[in-house]
Short mmCIF file of C-alpha atoms in Angstrom, two decimals:
data_model
loop_
_atom_site.label_atom_id
_atom_site.label_comp_id
_atom_site.label_asym_id
_atom_site.label_seq_id
_atom_site.Cartn_x
_atom_site.Cartn_y
_atom_site.Cartn_z
CA UNK A 1 21.43 -11.09 3.79
CA UNK A 2 21.18 -8.36 6.36
CA UNK A 3 21.53 -9.10 10.03
CA UNK A 4 18.68 -7.76 12.03
CA UNK A 5 19.80 -5.27 14.66
CA UNK A 6 18.42 -4.83 18.16
CA UNK A 7 16.39 -1.88 16.99
CA UNK A 8 14.89 -3.90 14.16
CA UNK A 9 13.96 -6.64 16.61
CA UNK A 10 12.22 -4.08 18.80
CA UNK A 11 10.32 -2.74 15.80
CA UNK A 12 9.22 -6.24 14.87
CA UNK A 13 7.67 -6.71 18.31
CA UNK A 14 5.87 -3.39 18.14
CA UNK A 15 5.02 -3.46 14.42
CA UNK A 16 1.69 -5.15 14.85
CA UNK A 17 0.56 -2.69 17.50
CA UNK A 18 1.36 0.44 15.54
CA UNK A 19 -0.35 -0.75 12.34
CA UNK A 20 -3.50 -1.67 14.26
CA UNK A 21 -3.61 1.70 16.03
CA UNK A 22 -3.26 3.51 12.71
CA UNK A 23 -5.84 1.59 10.77
CA UNK A 24 -8.35 1.47 13.62
CA UNK A 25 -8.30 5.25 13.55
CA UNK A 26 -8.91 5.17 9.80
CA UNK A 27 -11.97 2.99 10.23
CA UNK A 28 -13.38 5.16 13.02
CA UNK A 29 -13.06 8.32 10.99
CA UNK A 30 -14.68 6.68 8.02
CA UNK A 31 -17.69 5.95 10.17
CA UNK A 32 -18.13 9.61 11.03
CA UNK A 33 -18.13 10.71 7.42
CA UNK A 34 -20.78 8.17 6.51
CA UNK A 35 -23.04 9.44 9.33
CA UNK A 36 -22.97 12.97 7.96
CA UNK A 37 -24.13 11.73 4.57
CA UNK A 38 -27.08 9.59 5.68
CA UNK A 39 -29.66 12.30 5.01
CA UNK A 40 -28.39 12.95 1.51
CA UNK A 41 -28.25 9.24 0.77
CA UNK A 42 -31.84 8.77 1.91
CA UNK A 43 -32.92 11.58 -0.37
CA UNK A 44 -31.22 9.79 -3.25
CA UNK A 45 -33.51 6.79 -2.56
CA UNK A 46 -31.18 4.08 -3.84
CA UNK A 47 -27.75 5.65 -3.37
CA UNK A 48 -24.80 3.91 -1.73
CA UNK A 49 -25.77 5.06 1.76
CA UNK A 50 -29.30 3.66 1.61
CA UNK A 51 -28.82 0.30 3.34
CA UNK A 52 -32.42 -0.78 2.67
CA UNK A 53 -31.75 -0.54 -1.06
CA UNK A 54 -28.13 -1.60 -1.03
CA UNK A 55 -28.77 -4.85 -2.86
CA UNK A 56 -30.72 -3.01 -5.55
CA UNK A 57 -27.94 -0.46 -5.88
CA UNK A 58 -25.16 -3.01 -6.39
CA UNK A 59 -27.19 -5.69 -8.10
CA UNK A 60 -27.96 -9.05 -6.52
CA UNK A 61 -25.04 -10.93 -8.07
CA UNK A 62 -22.49 -8.30 -7.12
CA UNK A 63 -23.92 -7.94 -3.63
CA UNK A 64 -23.66 -11.69 -3.08
CA UNK A 65 -20.06 -11.68 -4.28
CA UNK A 66 -19.17 -9.13 -1.61
CA UNK A 67 -20.28 -11.65 0.99
CA UNK A 68 -17.83 -14.35 -0.05
CA UNK A 69 -14.55 -14.99 1.76
CA UNK A 70 -12.27 -13.48 -0.88
CA UNK A 71 -11.33 -9.79 -0.83
CA UNK A 72 -10.73 -8.58 -4.38
CA UNK A 73 -8.88 -5.36 -5.21
CA UNK A 74 -11.79 -4.25 -7.40
CA UNK A 75 -14.28 -4.75 -4.53
CA UNK A 76 -12.69 -2.41 -2.00
CA UNK A 77 -14.89 0.63 -2.61
CA UNK A 78 -18.11 -1.39 -2.56
CA UNK A 79 -17.01 -3.19 0.61
CA UNK A 80 -16.22 0.09 2.36
CA UNK A 81 -19.46 1.66 1.18
CA UNK A 82 -21.54 -1.32 2.26
CA UNK A 83 -19.97 -2.84 5.36
CA UNK A 84 -17.78 -0.30 7.16
CA UNK A 85 -19.07 -0.92 10.72
CA UNK A 86 -18.62 2.30 12.69
CA UNK A 87 -21.28 4.70 11.41
CA UNK A 88 -23.21 6.02 14.39
CA UNK A 89 -20.80 5.55 17.26
CA UNK A 90 -18.15 7.88 15.85
CA UNK A 91 -20.55 10.82 15.52
CA UNK A 92 -20.34 11.26 19.31
CA UNK A 93 -16.57 11.11 19.44
CA UNK A 94 -15.34 13.18 16.50
CA UNK A 95 -12.82 15.20 18.47
CA UNK A 96 -11.36 12.10 20.04
CA UNK A 97 -11.12 10.50 16.63
CA UNK A 98 -9.15 13.45 15.28
CA UNK A 99 -6.77 13.20 18.23
CA UNK A 100 -6.33 9.48 17.58
CA UNK A 101 -5.58 10.29 13.96
CA UNK A 102 -2.93 12.81 14.94
CA UNK A 103 -1.31 10.45 17.44
CA UNK A 104 -1.23 7.59 14.94
CA UNK A 105 0.20 9.84 12.22
CA UNK A 106 2.93 10.99 14.62
CA UNK A 107 3.72 7.36 15.36
CA UNK A 108 4.11 6.61 11.67
CA UNK A 109 6.50 9.56 11.32
CA UNK A 110 8.46 8.29 14.32
CA UNK A 111 9.01 4.90 12.71
CA UNK A 112 9.83 6.56 9.42
CA UNK A 113 12.58 8.46 11.23
CA UNK A 114 13.89 5.31 12.84
CA UNK A 115 14.02 3.53 9.49
CA UNK A 116 15.90 6.50 8.05
CA UNK A 117 18.41 6.32 10.91
CA UNK A 118 18.89 2.58 10.41
CA UNK A 119 19.35 3.18 6.69
CA UNK A 120 22.13 5.67 7.39
CA UNK A 121 23.77 3.24 9.81
CA UNK A 122 23.69 0.52 7.16
CA UNK A 123 25.18 2.90 4.60
CA UNK A 124 28.00 3.86 6.97
CA UNK A 125 28.65 0.17 7.66
CA UNK A 126 28.76 -0.62 3.94
CA UNK A 127 25.95 -3.15 4.23
CA UNK A 128 24.20 -2.87 0.86
CA UNK A 129 21.44 -5.39 1.53
CA UNK A 130 20.55 -3.85 4.88
CA UNK A 131 20.64 -0.39 3.29
CA UNK A 132 18.19 -1.54 0.61
CA UNK A 133 15.94 -3.12 3.24
CA UNK A 134 15.71 -0.01 5.43
CA UNK A 135 15.32 2.25 2.40
CA UNK A 136 12.23 0.26 1.47
CA UNK A 137 10.98 0.42 5.07
CA UNK A 138 11.44 4.20 5.16
CA UNK A 139 9.55 4.66 1.89
CA UNK A 140 6.71 2.45 3.12
CA UNK A 141 6.25 4.50 6.29
CA UNK A 142 6.68 7.77 4.39
CA UNK A 143 3.97 6.87 1.88
CA UNK A 144 1.64 5.62 4.61
CA UNK A 145 2.18 8.75 6.73
CA UNK A 146 1.60 11.01 3.73
CA UNK A 147 -1.66 9.31 2.73
CA UNK A 148 -2.77 9.22 6.33
CA UNK A 149 -2.07 12.92 6.91
CA UNK A 150 -3.94 13.87 3.74
CA UNK A 151 -6.97 11.96 4.92
CA UNK A 152 -6.71 13.51 8.39
CA UNK A 153 -6.52 16.99 6.91
CA UNK A 154 -9.45 16.24 4.64
CA UNK A 155 -11.56 15.00 7.56
CA UNK A 156 -10.90 18.19 9.51
CA UNK A 157 -11.99 20.35 6.59
CA UNK A 158 -15.00 18.50 5.26
CA UNK A 159 -16.54 16.47 8.10
CA UNK A 160 -19.72 18.56 8.02
CA UNK A 161 -20.06 18.78 4.24
CA UNK A 162 -23.00 17.11 2.50
CA UNK A 163 -20.51 15.72 -0.04
CA UNK A 164 -18.46 14.04 2.66
CA UNK A 165 -19.82 10.56 2.01
CA UNK A 166 -18.53 10.25 -1.52
CA UNK A 167 -15.30 12.08 -0.78
CA UNK A 168 -14.43 10.03 2.28
CA UNK A 169 -15.57 6.81 0.64
CA UNK A 170 -13.06 7.50 -2.10
CA UNK A 171 -10.37 8.52 0.35
CA UNK A 172 -10.98 5.32 2.27
CA UNK A 173 -10.72 3.32 -0.93
CA UNK A 174 -7.41 4.95 -1.79
CA UNK A 175 -6.12 4.06 1.68
CA UNK A 176 -7.43 0.50 1.39
CA UNK A 177 -5.84 0.10 -2.03
CA UNK A 178 -2.53 1.24 -0.58
CA UNK A 179 -2.89 -1.29 2.23
CA UNK A 180 -3.69 -4.10 -0.19
CA UNK A 181 -0.68 -3.22 -2.35
CA UNK A 182 1.48 -3.26 0.79
CA UNK A 183 0.05 -6.66 1.72
CA UNK A 184 0.81 -8.00 -1.76
CA UNK A 185 4.35 -6.61 -1.57
CA UNK A 186 4.91 -8.25 1.81
CA UNK A 187 3.49 -11.52 0.51
CA UNK A 188 6.12 -11.51 -2.24
CA UNK A 189 8.82 -10.60 0.29
CA UNK A 190 7.71 -13.50 2.46
CA UNK A 191 8.07 -15.92 -0.41
CA UNK A 192 11.53 -14.57 -1.24
CA UNK A 193 12.65 -14.81 2.39
CA UNK A 194 11.39 -18.37 2.64
CA UNK A 195 13.57 -19.30 -0.33
CA UNK A 196 16.53 -17.47 1.21
CA UNK A 197 16.04 -19.32 4.48
CA UNK A 198 15.92 -22.63 2.61
CA UNK A 199 19.14 -21.81 0.76
CA UNK A 200 21.00 -20.68 3.87
CA UNK A 201 19.86 -23.75 5.81
CA UNK A 202 21.19 -25.98 3.05
CA UNK A 203 24.50 -24.10 3.01
CA UNK A 204 24.71 -24.34 6.79
CA UNK A 205 24.01 -28.08 6.79
CA UNK A 206 26.60 -28.70 4.07
CA UNK A 207 29.07 -26.46 5.87
CA UNK A 208 28.59 -28.39 9.10
CA UNK A 209 29.37 -31.66 7.32
CA UNK A 210 32.46 -30.14 5.72
CA UNK A 211 33.61 -28.72 9.05
CA UNK A 212 33.36 -32.15 10.64
CA UNK A 213 35.41 -33.53 7.75
CA UNK A 214 37.97 -30.76 8.19
CA UNK A 215 37.30 -29.12 4.81
CA UNK A 216 35.50 -26.00 6.04
CA UNK A 217 36.45 -23.35 8.58
CA UNK A 218 34.32 -22.77 11.66
CA UNK A 219 33.99 -19.08 10.77
CA UNK A 220 32.45 -19.96 7.42
CA UNK A 221 29.92 -22.27 9.06
CA UNK A 222 29.09 -19.62 11.65
CA UNK A 223 28.45 -17.16 8.82
CA UNK A 224 25.94 -19.56 7.28
CA UNK A 225 24.23 -19.96 10.65
CA UNK A 226 23.96 -16.19 11.10
CA UNK A 227 22.43 -15.89 7.64
CA UNK A 228 19.79 -18.45 8.60
CA UNK A 229 18.97 -16.55 11.79
CA UNK A 230 18.82 -13.23 9.94
CA UNK A 231 16.47 -14.66 7.32
CA UNK A 232 14.23 -16.10 10.04
CA UNK A 233 14.13 -12.76 11.89
CA UNK A 234 13.24 -10.88 8.70
CA UNK A 235 10.60 -13.46 7.89
CA UNK A 236 9.04 -13.08 11.33
CA UNK A 237 8.91 -9.30 10.91
CA UNK A 238 7.27 -9.57 7.50
CA UNK A 239 4.70 -12.05 8.82
CA UNK A 240 3.87 -9.76 11.76
CA UNK A 241 3.35 -6.80 9.43
CA UNK A 242 1.22 -8.92 7.10
CA UNK A 243 -1.00 -9.86 10.03
CA UNK A 244 -1.34 -6.23 11.08
CA UNK A 245 -2.26 -5.07 7.58
CA UNK A 246 -4.67 -7.98 7.23
CA UNK A 247 -6.42 -7.00 10.46
CA UNK A 248 -6.61 -3.39 9.30
CA UNK A 249 -8.13 -4.38 5.96
CA UNK A 250 -10.72 -6.48 7.78
CA UNK A 251 -11.65 -3.50 9.95
CA UNK A 252 -12.05 -1.25 6.93
CA UNK A 253 -14.32 -3.65 5.04
CA UNK A 254 -16.35 -4.74 8.06
CA UNK A 255 -15.13 -8.32 8.31
CA UNK A 256 -13.88 -10.30 11.29
CA UNK A 257 -10.10 -10.60 11.44
CA UNK A 258 -10.30 -14.32 12.16
CA UNK A 259 -8.49 -15.56 9.08
CA UNK A 260 -11.67 -16.47 7.21
CA UNK A 261 -11.25 -13.62 4.71
CA UNK A 262 -8.72 -14.40 2.00
CA UNK A 263 -6.89 -11.47 0.41
CA UNK A 264 -6.76 -12.21 -3.30
CA UNK A 265 -3.71 -11.40 -5.37
CA UNK A 266 -3.94 -8.08 -7.18
CA UNK A 267 -4.47 -8.66 -10.92
CA UNK A 268 -1.67 -7.66 -13.26
CA UNK A 269 -1.72 -4.03 -14.29
CA UNK A 270 -3.03 -3.21 -17.76
CA UNK A 271 -0.52 -0.84 -19.40
CA UNK A 272 -3.00 -0.14 -22.21
CA UNK A 273 -4.95 2.04 -19.75
CA UNK A 274 -2.36 4.74 -20.33
CA UNK A 275 -3.35 4.83 -23.98
CA UNK A 276 -6.90 5.75 -22.99
CA UNK A 277 -5.77 8.71 -20.91
CA UNK A 278 -6.39 12.13 -22.45
CA UNK A 279 -4.37 14.57 -20.38
CA UNK A 280 -6.17 17.70 -21.59
CA UNK A 281 -9.68 16.34 -21.10
CA UNK A 282 -8.79 14.57 -17.85
CA UNK A 283 -7.26 17.75 -16.44
CA UNK A 284 -10.46 19.66 -17.14
CA UNK A 285 -12.45 16.93 -15.37
CA UNK A 286 -10.04 16.93 -12.44
CA UNK A 287 -10.42 20.69 -12.01
CA UNK A 288 -14.19 20.35 -12.03
CA UNK A 289 -14.20 17.45 -9.58
CA UNK A 290 -11.44 18.44 -7.17
CA UNK A 291 -12.83 18.74 -3.66
CA UNK A 292 -10.44 21.49 -2.59
CA UNK A 293 -11.34 23.64 -5.58
CA UNK A 294 -15.04 22.94 -5.07
CA UNK A 295 -14.73 24.03 -1.46
CA UNK A 296 -12.90 27.21 -2.46
CA UNK A 297 -15.54 28.03 -5.07
CA UNK A 298 -18.25 27.92 -2.42
CA UNK A 299 -16.42 29.21 0.64
CA UNK A 300 -14.51 32.22 -0.68
CA UNK A 301 -16.74 35.26 -0.24
CA UNK A 302 -17.11 37.91 -2.92
CA UNK A 303 -18.39 41.16 -1.40
CA UNK A 304 -16.01 43.64 -3.00
CA UNK A 305 -13.72 44.11 -5.97
CA UNK A 306 -10.68 43.13 -3.91
CA UNK A 307 -12.31 39.95 -2.60
CA UNK A 308 -13.45 39.10 -6.12
CA UNK A 309 -9.91 39.50 -7.41
CA UNK A 310 -8.58 37.43 -4.51
CA UNK A 311 -10.99 34.59 -5.26
CA UNK A 312 -10.12 34.71 -8.94
CA UNK A 313 -6.37 34.57 -8.20
CA UNK A 314 -6.86 31.76 -5.69
CA UNK A 315 -8.90 29.69 -8.11
CA UNK A 316 -6.52 30.29 -11.01
CA UNK A 317 -3.54 29.38 -8.85
CA UNK A 318 -5.22 26.19 -7.65
CA UNK A 319 -6.22 25.18 -11.16
CA UNK A 320 -2.70 25.78 -12.49
CA UNK A 321 -1.19 23.71 -9.69
CA UNK A 322 -3.63 20.89 -10.32
CA UNK A 323 -2.92 21.00 -14.06
CA UNK A 324 0.79 20.67 -13.31
CA UNK A 325 0.10 17.79 -10.97
CA UNK A 326 -1.99 15.98 -13.57
CA UNK A 327 0.89 16.28 -16.02
CA UNK A 328 3.29 14.81 -13.44
CA UNK A 329 0.90 11.95 -12.68
CA UNK A 330 0.54 11.18 -16.37
CA UNK A 331 4.30 11.20 -16.88
CA UNK A 332 4.80 9.04 -13.80
CA UNK A 333 2.43 6.41 -15.17
CA UNK A 334 4.40 6.35 -18.43
CA UNK A 335 7.68 5.99 -16.53
CA UNK A 336 6.26 3.12 -14.47
CA UNK A 337 5.09 1.43 -17.68
CA UNK A 338 8.63 1.56 -19.09
CA UNK A 339 10.06 0.28 -15.80
CA UNK A 340 7.65 -2.65 -15.94
CA UNK A 341 8.92 -3.60 -19.39
CA UNK A 342 12.51 -3.55 -18.13
CA UNK A 343 11.58 -5.70 -15.15
CA UNK A 344 9.73 -8.08 -17.45
CA UNK A 345 12.91 -8.58 -19.49
CA UNK A 346 14.92 -9.46 -16.38
CA UNK A 347 12.19 -11.78 -15.18
CA UNK A 348 11.95 -13.65 -18.49
CA UNK A 349 15.71 -14.17 -18.55
CA UNK A 350 15.66 -15.52 -14.99
CA UNK A 351 12.71 -17.76 -15.86
CA UNK A 352 14.65 -19.36 -18.71
CA UNK A 353 17.67 -19.86 -16.45
CA UNK A 354 15.39 -21.43 -13.85
CA UNK A 355 14.02 -23.89 -16.41
CA UNK A 356 17.55 -24.88 -17.38
CA UNK A 357 18.47 -25.28 -13.71
CA UNK A 358 15.43 -27.52 -13.19
CA UNK A 359 16.69 -29.83 -15.91
CA UNK A 360 20.29 -29.88 -14.67
CA UNK A 361 19.22 -30.53 -11.09
CA UNK A 362 16.94 -33.37 -12.16
CA UNK A 363 19.84 -35.19 -13.88
CA UNK A 364 22.35 -34.47 -11.13
CA UNK A 365 24.36 -31.75 -12.85
CA UNK A 366 23.64 -29.22 -10.08
CA UNK A 367 24.00 -29.61 -6.33
CA UNK A 368 21.08 -28.63 -4.13
CA UNK A 369 22.67 -25.39 -2.96
CA UNK A 370 23.61 -24.45 -6.56
CA UNK A 371 20.05 -25.14 -7.64
CA UNK A 372 18.63 -23.11 -4.78
CA UNK A 373 20.83 -20.16 -5.76
CA UNK A 374 19.39 -20.27 -9.28
CA UNK A 375 15.90 -20.56 -7.84
CA UNK A 376 16.52 -17.63 -5.50
CA UNK A 377 17.67 -15.45 -8.40
CA UNK A 378 14.45 -16.31 -10.20
CA UNK A 379 12.33 -15.53 -7.14
CA UNK A 380 14.07 -12.17 -6.67
CA UNK A 381 13.58 -11.23 -10.34
CA UNK A 382 9.95 -12.30 -10.04
CA UNK A 383 9.62 -10.04 -6.98
CA UNK A 384 11.15 -7.13 -8.91
CA UNK A 385 8.70 -7.72 -11.75
CA UNK A 386 5.73 -7.88 -9.38
CA UNK A 387 6.89 -4.71 -7.61
CA UNK A 388 7.10 -2.89 -10.94
CA UNK A 389 3.64 -4.15 -11.84
CA UNK A 390 2.19 -2.91 -8.54
CA UNK A 391 3.94 0.44 -9.00
CA UNK A 392 2.30 0.87 -12.40
CA UNK A 393 -1.09 -0.12 -10.96
CA UNK A 394 -0.76 2.51 -8.23
CA UNK A 395 0.42 5.18 -10.66
CA UNK A 396 -2.55 4.64 -12.98
CA UNK A 397 -4.98 4.47 -10.06
CA UNK A 398 -3.57 7.71 -8.61
CA UNK A 399 -4.14 9.42 -11.96
CA UNK A 400 -7.70 8.10 -12.18
CA UNK A 401 -8.48 9.17 -8.62
CA UNK A 402 -7.17 12.65 -9.42
CA UNK A 403 -9.62 12.84 -12.32
CA UNK A 404 -12.39 11.98 -9.84
CA UNK A 405 -11.32 14.76 -7.47
CA UNK A 406 -8.98 12.96 -5.06
CA UNK A 407 -5.78 14.94 -5.44
CA UNK A 408 -4.00 17.46 -3.26
CA UNK A 409 -3.22 20.85 -4.76
CA UNK A 410 0.38 21.52 -3.89
#
């Protein structure tokens, strides 16, 4: 178990603040984009922006389900479309919103850099567990900063477009899905840390008894105590980040962050979705739907042979890059599927060992700390399996969003 450094303690205290700043900015910007689309939505009569016909658009049963106290992964887009609260007020403060976006993105990059520094320190110190921990932290901030910057850049380019509503609604959904996956990951980490804390407490209590009997060294007992404190510190940090992400999710879906909204577990990924993907057909759809390519088709002027050639080259280049990206996304989904199968094998083995440990512990063949070690191994393998499942879910969702036009052309 890693020992939390002074810098990590400082980050824990400020973690909640930085997540709230970031996600508040996301919600504010979403409001602006919905304002720009109100006219188009009204013209559509019963489209997603027509609040008078919202129940008709979703259907009564589905609309009522959105009002319950359980946030489902599959409901995120409808919740954002229906209840995101800041529609009119942001129209008067667009420039300030963009500045808030930029400041929040810079803050995410700052904490990404700090996590990278801590990771290097852990590597130099030979602390494998701490290195793994800060590597995960760095990747979390990197992914969040990347998604956030893409949305910021998109808002700058398309805030006045009549297609902004659908585009931003989808961008918001992608961001909300990422948040919900992060929340689910932290929930699993919390459970693992709780088991670690329980194990270390048991070891510490047994060590204290042995020390009093003269059969354990004081240094060994102190080590157990430090492990307990480290687990508690990590647990507190995870809980603070869970609260921050929870508050941000509530803001995005227009609900009060008072604890009344329950975040449901994300359903297991369906690997068979990959079998329904047709890379050639999906790439053609992605090219037709991609917002950057659509913008280029309409914005690039053609008033001479040279400008016509330039537009043609630009469009061909963009389409080729997107085709390459679609291939990478497809391959990534397949890789994540294989990784899930490997994680499933490890999880099933740990599950069997856990069942055997349950039996041995019940008949007194295992001590409590031995049993807890078996249980911890099971919990960690379960966490690995869940992480692989979430990774596959995200990979398939990213591919599907690209087909719908949400993909950067790099």
